[in-house]
Tab-separated table of C-alpha atoms in Angstrom:
chain	number	residue	atom	x	y	z
J	39	UNK	CA	16.032	54.630	18.293
J	40	UNK	CA	18.608	56.211	15.328
J	41	UNK	CA	20.488	58.032	18.126
J	42	UNK	CA	21.274	54.884	20.430
J	43	UNK	CA	22.056	53.014	17.126
J	44	UNK	CA	24.753	55.883	16.510
J	45	UNK	CA	25.844	56.238	19.923
J	46	UNK	CA	26.744	52.438	19.702
J	47	UNK	CA	28.412	52.706	16.430
J	48	UNK	CA	30.456	55.755	17.547
J	49	UNK	CA	31.355	53.688	20.378
J	50	UNK	CA	33.414	50.953	18.213
J	51	UNK	CA	35.118	53.628	16.562
J	52	UNK	CA	38.997	52.988	16.738
J	53	UNK	CA	39.904	56.854	16.980
J	54	UNK	CA	37.045	57.359	19.864
J	55	UNK	CA	37.715	54.093	20.993
J	56	UNK	CA	41.406	54.922	22.090
J	57	UNK	CA	40.482	58.617	22.934
J	58	UNK	CA	38.005	57.733	25.479
J	59	UNK	CA	39.409	53.892	26.121
J	60	UNK	CA	35.562	52.551	25.275
J	61	UNK	CA	34.911	48.721	26.361
J	62	UNK	CA	34.761	47.934	22.937
J	63	UNK	CA	38.132	49.143	22.452
J	64	UNK	CA	39.691	47.764	25.440
J	65	UNK	CA	38.114	44.069	24.362
J	66	UNK	CA	39.693	44.371	20.919
J	67	UNK	CA	43.143	45.345	22.245
J	68	UNK	CA	42.915	42.762	25.006
J	69	UNK	CA	41.900	39.776	22.322
J	70	UNK	CA	44.089	40.872	19.625
J	71	UNK	CA	46.219	37.523	19.042
J	72	UNK	CA	43.689	35.201	19.818
J	73	UNK	CA	42.037	32.274	17.460
J	74	UNK	CA	39.295	31.597	20.570
J	75	UNK	CA	37.148	33.053	22.859
J	76	UNK	CA	34.853	32.115	25.388
J	77	UNK	CA	31.528	34.412	26.536
J	78	UNK	CA	30.309	33.500	28.987
J	79	UNK	CA	27.029	35.028	29.469
J	80	UNK	CA	26.818	36.160	26.167
J	81	UNK	CA	23.444	37.980	26.467
J	82	UNK	CA	21.952	39.497	23.276
J	83	UNK	CA	24.387	41.797	21.921
J	84	UNK	CA	28.002	40.895	23.292
J	85	UNK	CA	30.774	43.577	22.122
J	86	UNK	CA	32.641	40.687	21.209
J	87	UNK	CA	30.940	41.165	17.731
J	88	UNK	CA	33.094	44.052	17.393
J	89	UNK	CA	36.603	41.911	18.145
J	90	UNK	CA	38.499	39.517	15.263
J	91	UNK	CA	38.614	36.266	16.720
J	92	UNK	CA	38.053	33.346	14.695
J	93	UNK	CA	36.211	31.178	17.045
J	94	UNK	CA	33.430	32.873	19.410
J	95	UNK	CA	31.502	30.541	21.456
J	96	UNK	CA	28.829	31.954	23.519
J	97	UNK	CA	27.255	30.649	26.543
J	98	UNK	CA	23.556	32.313	27.790
J	99	UNK	CA	21.161	30.839	30.209
J	100	UNK	CA	17.905	33.370	28.682
J	101	UNK	CA	16.939	31.486	25.736
J	102	UNK	CA	15.582	35.432	24.602
J	103	UNK	CA	18.781	36.900	25.059
J	104	UNK	CA	20.369	33.931	23.323
J	105	UNK	CA	18.103	33.839	20.394
J	106	UNK	CA	18.542	37.501	19.827
J	107	UNK	CA	22.592	36.516	19.519
J	108	UNK	CA	21.958	33.691	17.431
J	109	UNK	CA	19.932	35.901	14.819
J	110	UNK	CA	22.943	38.893	14.910
J	111	UNK	CA	25.496	35.566	14.220
J	112	UNK	CA	27.712	37.036	16.962
J	113	UNK	CA	29.273	34.236	18.125
J	114	UNK	CA	30.002	30.945	16.096
J	115	UNK	CA	28.666	28.572	18.172
J	116	UNK	CA	26.162	28.990	21.571
J	117	UNK	CA	25.197	26.951	24.288
J	118	UNK	CA	22.050	27.638	26.531
J	119	UNK	CA	23.146	26.777	29.817
J	120	UNK	CA	24.304	28.160	33.519
J	121	UNK	CA	27.431	29.594	33.297
J	122	UNK	CA	28.166	27.969	36.807
J	123	UNK	CA	27.039	24.802	35.537
J	124	UNK	CA	28.962	24.519	32.424
J	125	UNK	CA	32.315	22.469	31.637
J	126	UNK	CA	35.459	22.529	29.142
J	127	UNK	CA	38.538	21.054	29.200
J	128	UNK	CA	41.517	22.979	30.429
J	129	UNK	CA	43.299	25.657	28.093
J	130	UNK	CA	40.085	24.890	25.373
J	131	UNK	CA	40.198	28.466	24.826
J	132	UNK	CA	42.850	31.308	24.298
J	133	UNK	CA	40.287	33.884	26.265
J	134	UNK	CA	37.816	33.827	28.492
J	135	UNK	CA	35.579	36.500	29.329
J	136	UNK	CA	32.771	37.266	31.837
J	137	UNK	CA	31.292	40.671	30.372
J	138	UNK	CA	28.554	42.401	33.507
J	139	UNK	CA	28.072	38.730	34.865
J	140	UNK	CA	29.931	38.785	37.878
J	141	UNK	CA	27.605	40.549	39.864
J	142	UNK	CA	24.441	38.750	39.049
J	143	UNK	CA	26.253	35.670	40.874
J	144	UNK	CA	26.903	35.062	44.456
J	145	UNK	CA	29.838	35.685	45.910
J	146	UNK	CA	30.898	32.180	46.050
J	147	UNK	CA	29.856	31.474	43.049
J	148	UNK	CA	31.549	34.260	41.378
J	149	UNK	CA	34.916	33.387	42.879
J	150	UNK	CA	34.501	29.639	42.049
J	151	UNK	CA	33.636	30.370	38.203
J	152	UNK	CA	36.285	32.978	37.871
J	153	UNK	CA	38.796	29.963	39.110
J	154	UNK	CA	36.997	27.594	36.397
J	155	UNK	CA	37.949	30.773	33.971
J	156	UNK	CA	41.120	30.936	34.634
J	157	UNK	CA	41.808	26.818	33.879
J	158	UNK	CA	40.018	27.040	30.875
J	159	UNK	CA	41.887	29.956	29.331
J	160	UNK	CA	45.457	29.619	27.682
J	161	UNK	CA	46.154	33.046	27.302
J	162	UNK	CA	44.005	35.784	29.383
J	163	UNK	CA	40.718	36.062	31.455
J	164	UNK	CA	38.983	39.497	30.911
J	165	UNK	CA	36.028	40.458	33.205
J	166	UNK	CA	33.737	43.399	33.811
J	167	UNK	CA	31.523	44.575	36.345
J	168	UNK	CA	30.134	47.295	38.334
J	169	UNK	CA	32.428	49.193	40.685
J	170	UNK	CA	31.171	47.722	44.232
J	171	UNK	CA	27.960	46.642	44.730
J	172	UNK	CA	25.343	48.034	42.410
J	173	UNK	CA	21.538	47.260	43.288
J	174	UNK	CA	19.492	46.077	40.101
J	175	UNK	CA	16.439	44.234	39.963
J	176	UNK	CA	14.773	41.986	37.443
J	177	UNK	CA	14.752	43.925	33.788
J	178	UNK	CA	13.485	42.429	30.333
J	179	UNK	CA	11.526	39.976	32.352
J	180	UNK	CA	14.760	37.959	33.087
J	181	UNK	CA	14.825	37.253	36.824
J	182	UNK	CA	18.836	36.551	36.191
J	183	UNK	CA	19.168	40.667	36.120
J	184	UNK	CA	19.293	40.648	39.830
J	185	UNK	CA	22.421	41.748	41.230
J	186	UNK	CA	23.713	39.544	43.721
J	187	UNK	CA	27.170	40.359	44.826
J	188	UNK	CA	29.820	43.825	44.329
J	189	UNK	CA	33.448	43.156	43.529
J	190	UNK	CA	35.974	46.132	44.334
J	191	UNK	CA	39.073	47.054	42.446
J	192	UNK	CA	41.717	45.899	45.302
J	193	UNK	CA	39.400	42.360	45.906
J	194	UNK	CA	40.355	41.934	42.126
J	195	UNK	CA	43.833	43.204	42.087
J	196	UNK	CA	44.942	40.931	45.008
J	197	UNK	CA	43.905	37.986	42.733
J	198	UNK	CA	46.203	39.383	39.745
J	199	UNK	CA	44.143	41.530	37.812
J	200	UNK	CA	44.795	44.589	36.367
J	201	UNK	CA	41.911	46.962	36.368
J	202	UNK	CA	40.866	49.756	34.819
J	203	UNK	CA	37.848	52.375	35.037
J	204	UNK	CA	35.158	51.935	32.698
J	205	UNK	CA	32.086	54.417	32.145
J	206	UNK	CA	33.380	57.185	33.688
J	207	UNK	CA	32.707	58.898	37.536
J	208	UNK	CA	30.578	56.567	39.202
J	209	UNK	CA	28.402	59.512	40.777
J	210	UNK	CA	27.147	60.045	37.158
J	211	UNK	CA	25.551	56.606	36.746
J	212	UNK	CA	23.484	54.076	38.502
J	213	UNK	CA	21.281	50.719	37.873
J	214	UNK	CA	19.207	50.515	35.041
J	215	UNK	CA	16.451	49.219	37.253
J	216	UNK	CA	16.781	53.143	39.734
J	217	UNK	CA	15.500	54.741	36.401
J	218	UNK	CA	11.845	54.637	35.762
J	219	UNK	CA	13.021	56.375	31.549
J	220	UNK	CA	14.894	53.130	31.192
J	221	UNK	CA	13.379	50.974	28.205
J	222	UNK	CA	14.378	47.582	27.220
J	223	UNK	CA	15.736	49.172	23.478
J	224	UNK	CA	17.855	51.480	25.384
J	225	UNK	CA	21.824	51.204	25.122
J	226	UNK	CA	23.314	50.162	28.036
J	227	UNK	CA	25.906	53.532	27.604
J	228	UNK	CA	22.949	55.687	27.454
J	229	UNK	CA	20.378	53.884	29.986
J	230	UNK	CA	22.361	53.816	33.467
J	231	UNK	CA	23.431	57.814	33.196
J	232	UNK	CA	21.402	58.921	35.744
J	233	UNK	CA	20.657	62.913	34.939
J	234	UNK	CA	19.263	64.714	32.514
J	235	UNK	CA	19.205	65.634	29.284
J	236	UNK	CA	20.776	62.342	29.391
J	237	UNK	CA	22.669	62.653	25.973
J	238	UNK	CA	24.745	65.600	27.710
J	239	UNK	CA	25.677	64.054	30.320
J	240	UNK	CA	26.462	60.937	28.350
J	241	UNK	CA	29.506	63.484	27.234
J	242	UNK	CA	30.198	64.531	30.302
J	243	UNK	CA	30.643	60.933	31.457
J	244	UNK	CA	32.804	59.991	28.888
J	245	UNK	CA	35.454	63.200	29.369
J	246	UNK	CA	35.729	61.737	32.755
J	247	UNK	CA	36.439	58.378	31.252
J	248	UNK	CA	39.887	59.966	30.201
J	249	UNK	CA	40.823	59.917	33.784
J	250	UNK	CA	38.945	57.163	35.315
J	251	UNK	CA	40.112	54.758	32.967
J	252	UNK	CA	43.528	55.308	34.844
J	253	UNK	CA	41.737	55.680	38.383
J	254	UNK	CA	39.606	52.661	38.709
J	255	UNK	CA	38.720	53.363	41.971
J	256	UNK	CA	36.323	56.510	41.063
J	257	UNK	CA	34.795	54.543	37.943
J	258	UNK	CA	31.246	53.452	37.341
J	259	UNK	CA	32.327	49.904	36.183
J	260	UNK	CA	35.835	48.133	36.040
J	261	UNK	CA	37.530	46.265	33.260
J	262	UNK	CA	39.882	43.578	34.676
J	263	UNK	CA	42.174	41.614	32.769
J	264	UNK	CA	44.571	38.535	34.045
J	265	UNK	CA	47.523	36.753	32.331
J	266	UNK	CA	47.423	32.670	32.420
J	267	UNK	CA	50.283	31.303	33.429
J	268	UNK	CA	51.177	28.553	30.748
């Protein structure tokens, strides 16, 4: 629908991004100065498409998502594979990112992957995940969409990450699978809104984001960054 494409475009605007601390704005800011990025679990519509990074490598296990991303030419190179099984040499990329993937792994798998990411990165590791455990079942006929773990602000801070709040006050949102109105084509920012009318509550959610960015314990998602020691 046109409205969802419009929302997607608005989220990429610098002024609105700065005001509401959108994911795209924060990612662009953190990737500034990076010449290469490894995008693990890149999915069909990675926000890295809005970032000016010369070399972008996408890894995706679900073939339909990978092919969708390829058609959009979001990355320079693609790898069809499991993010827990791929291997790279130490310091292969300036940045390694994991956007909405960590929650799909078991806790032990997630911890191991984070350690690998920190070894592959020259400058920083960036990851996003729901704030705490968020139940989600299969979506898009993709069994990998199941949520298997939850991650807290406190545990990621203890691992050396700067943590910021994303997507506003957590009470205003829920998992996609919990909503009967969610369709496969709808954008993430709208599809997790709990109440109707959804566009109204999206605006409310974004207004709360001004506060929850600095108060991640109350946010729906968390945006985490770790500078890697050289």
